[in-house]
Coordinates of C-alpha atoms in Angstrom, one line a residue:
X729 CA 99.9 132.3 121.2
X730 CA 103.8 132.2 121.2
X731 CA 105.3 129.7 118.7
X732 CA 106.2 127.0 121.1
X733 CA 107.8 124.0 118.7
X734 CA 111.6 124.1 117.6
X735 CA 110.9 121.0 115.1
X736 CA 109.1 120.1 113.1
X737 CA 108.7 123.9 111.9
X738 CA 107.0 123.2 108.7
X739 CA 108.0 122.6 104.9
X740 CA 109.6 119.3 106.1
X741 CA 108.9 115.9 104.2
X742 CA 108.4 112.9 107.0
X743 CA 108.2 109.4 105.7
X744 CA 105.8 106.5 106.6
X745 CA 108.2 104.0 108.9
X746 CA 110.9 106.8 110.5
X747 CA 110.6 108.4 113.6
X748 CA 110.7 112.2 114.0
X749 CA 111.7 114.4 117.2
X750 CA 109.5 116.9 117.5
X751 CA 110.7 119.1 119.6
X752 CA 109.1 122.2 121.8
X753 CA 110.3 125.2 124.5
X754 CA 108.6 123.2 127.3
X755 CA 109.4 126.4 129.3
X756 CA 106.9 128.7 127.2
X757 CA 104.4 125.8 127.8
X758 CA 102.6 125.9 131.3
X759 CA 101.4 122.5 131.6
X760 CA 102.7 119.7 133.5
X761 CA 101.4 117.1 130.9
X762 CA 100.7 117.7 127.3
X763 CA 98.1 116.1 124.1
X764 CA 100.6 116.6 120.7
X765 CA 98.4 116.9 118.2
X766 CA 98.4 116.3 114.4
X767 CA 96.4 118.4 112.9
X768 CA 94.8 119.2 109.4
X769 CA 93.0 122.3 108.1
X770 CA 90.2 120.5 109.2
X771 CA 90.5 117.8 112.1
X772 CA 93.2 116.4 114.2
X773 CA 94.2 113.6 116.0
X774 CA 95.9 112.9 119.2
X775 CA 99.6 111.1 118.8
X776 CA 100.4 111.1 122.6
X777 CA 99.5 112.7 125.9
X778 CA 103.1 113.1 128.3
X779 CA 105.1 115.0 130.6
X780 CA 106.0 118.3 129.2
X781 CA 109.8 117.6 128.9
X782 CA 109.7 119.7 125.7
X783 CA 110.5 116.1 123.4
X784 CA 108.4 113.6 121.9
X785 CA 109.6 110.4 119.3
X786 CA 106.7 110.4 116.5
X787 CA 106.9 107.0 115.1
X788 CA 105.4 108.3 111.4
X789 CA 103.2 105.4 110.7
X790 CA 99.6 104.5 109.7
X791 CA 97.2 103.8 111.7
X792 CA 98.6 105.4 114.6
X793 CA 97.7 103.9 117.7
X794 CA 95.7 106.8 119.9
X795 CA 97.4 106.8 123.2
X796 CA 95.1 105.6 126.2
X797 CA 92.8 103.5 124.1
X798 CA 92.7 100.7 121.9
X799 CA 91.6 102.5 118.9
X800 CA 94.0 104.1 116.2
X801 CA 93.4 106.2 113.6
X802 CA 94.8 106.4 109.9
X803 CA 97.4 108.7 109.1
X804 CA 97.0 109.2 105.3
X805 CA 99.6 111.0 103.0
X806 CA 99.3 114.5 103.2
X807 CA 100.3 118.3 104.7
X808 CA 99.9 118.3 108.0
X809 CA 100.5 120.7 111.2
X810 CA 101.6 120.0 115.0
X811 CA 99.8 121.3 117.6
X812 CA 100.1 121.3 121.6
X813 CA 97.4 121.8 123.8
X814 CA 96.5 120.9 127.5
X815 CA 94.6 117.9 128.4
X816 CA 91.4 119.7 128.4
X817 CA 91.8 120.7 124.6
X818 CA 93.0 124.4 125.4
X819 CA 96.1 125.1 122.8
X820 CA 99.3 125.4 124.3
X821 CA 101.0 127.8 121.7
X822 CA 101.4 128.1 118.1
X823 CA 100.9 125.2 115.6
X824 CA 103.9 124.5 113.1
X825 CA 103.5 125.4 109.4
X826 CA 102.6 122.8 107.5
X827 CA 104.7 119.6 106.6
X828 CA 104.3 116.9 104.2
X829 CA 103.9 113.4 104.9
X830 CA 104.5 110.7 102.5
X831 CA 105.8 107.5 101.6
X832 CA 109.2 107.3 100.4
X833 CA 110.2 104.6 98.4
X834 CA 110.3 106.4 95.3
X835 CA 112.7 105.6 92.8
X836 CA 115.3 108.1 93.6
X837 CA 115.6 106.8 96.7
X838 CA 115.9 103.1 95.9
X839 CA 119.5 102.5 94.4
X840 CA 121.0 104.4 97.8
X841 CA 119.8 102.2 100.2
X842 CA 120.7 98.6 98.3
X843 CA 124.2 99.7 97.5
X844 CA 124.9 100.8 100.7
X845 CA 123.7 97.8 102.1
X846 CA 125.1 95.2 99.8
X847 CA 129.4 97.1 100.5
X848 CA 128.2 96.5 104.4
X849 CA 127.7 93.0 103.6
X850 CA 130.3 92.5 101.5
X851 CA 133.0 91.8 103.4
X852 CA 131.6 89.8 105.8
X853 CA 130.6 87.3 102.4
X854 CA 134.6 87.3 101.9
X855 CA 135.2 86.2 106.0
X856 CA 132.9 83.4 105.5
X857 CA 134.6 81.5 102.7

């Protein structure tokens, strides 16, 4: 099958509460709808069933809601691919390479965020006395 997705590609790190655009050449894709898929070595899981516009906003969270039920399943940390296949489970094109998903508050991480936060807040502390 051709390799269909422009991003993710695979090697990429996604964290638990960001949203991703996974991106694909809707053109190579001959389907008017499309499943995206996350898939492991050994199961997957459907994220969303939509047009094929070649764009879809993965909210990175866990559980994931499935689309079209009330049911969701559990995204734990791990390597992960994407797939796209038709509604009737035939694949669409080539899955990614694998990517990593995780959560990201590690330490490293931590001082960034505060200090950016706190000189964004700072002046507006000054305005109001």
């Amino acid at each position: 099958p051709p390799k269909v997705f422009s991003f993710p590609v695979g090697e990429e790190t996604f964290c638990f509460g960001k949203t991703v655009d996974v991106k694909w050449n809707a053109t190579l894709v001959n389907a008017e709808s499309v499943d995206i898929m996350l898939a492991t070595s050994t199961n997957s899981a459907k994220l969303a069933t939509l047009k094929n516009t070649g764009s879809y906003k993965w909210k990175v969270e866990t559980p994931h809601k499935t689309i079209g039920d009330n049911s969701s399943f559990t995204i734990a940390a791990g390597l992960y691919k994407m797939r796209i296949q038709s509604a009737e489970g035939i694949l669409l094109g080539k899955d990614t390479e694998l990517f990593d998903v995780k959560k990201c508050n590690d330490k490293a991480a931590k001082p960034a965020a505060p200090a950016a936060k706190a000189k964004a807040k700072a002046p507006a502390k000054k305005k109001k006395k």
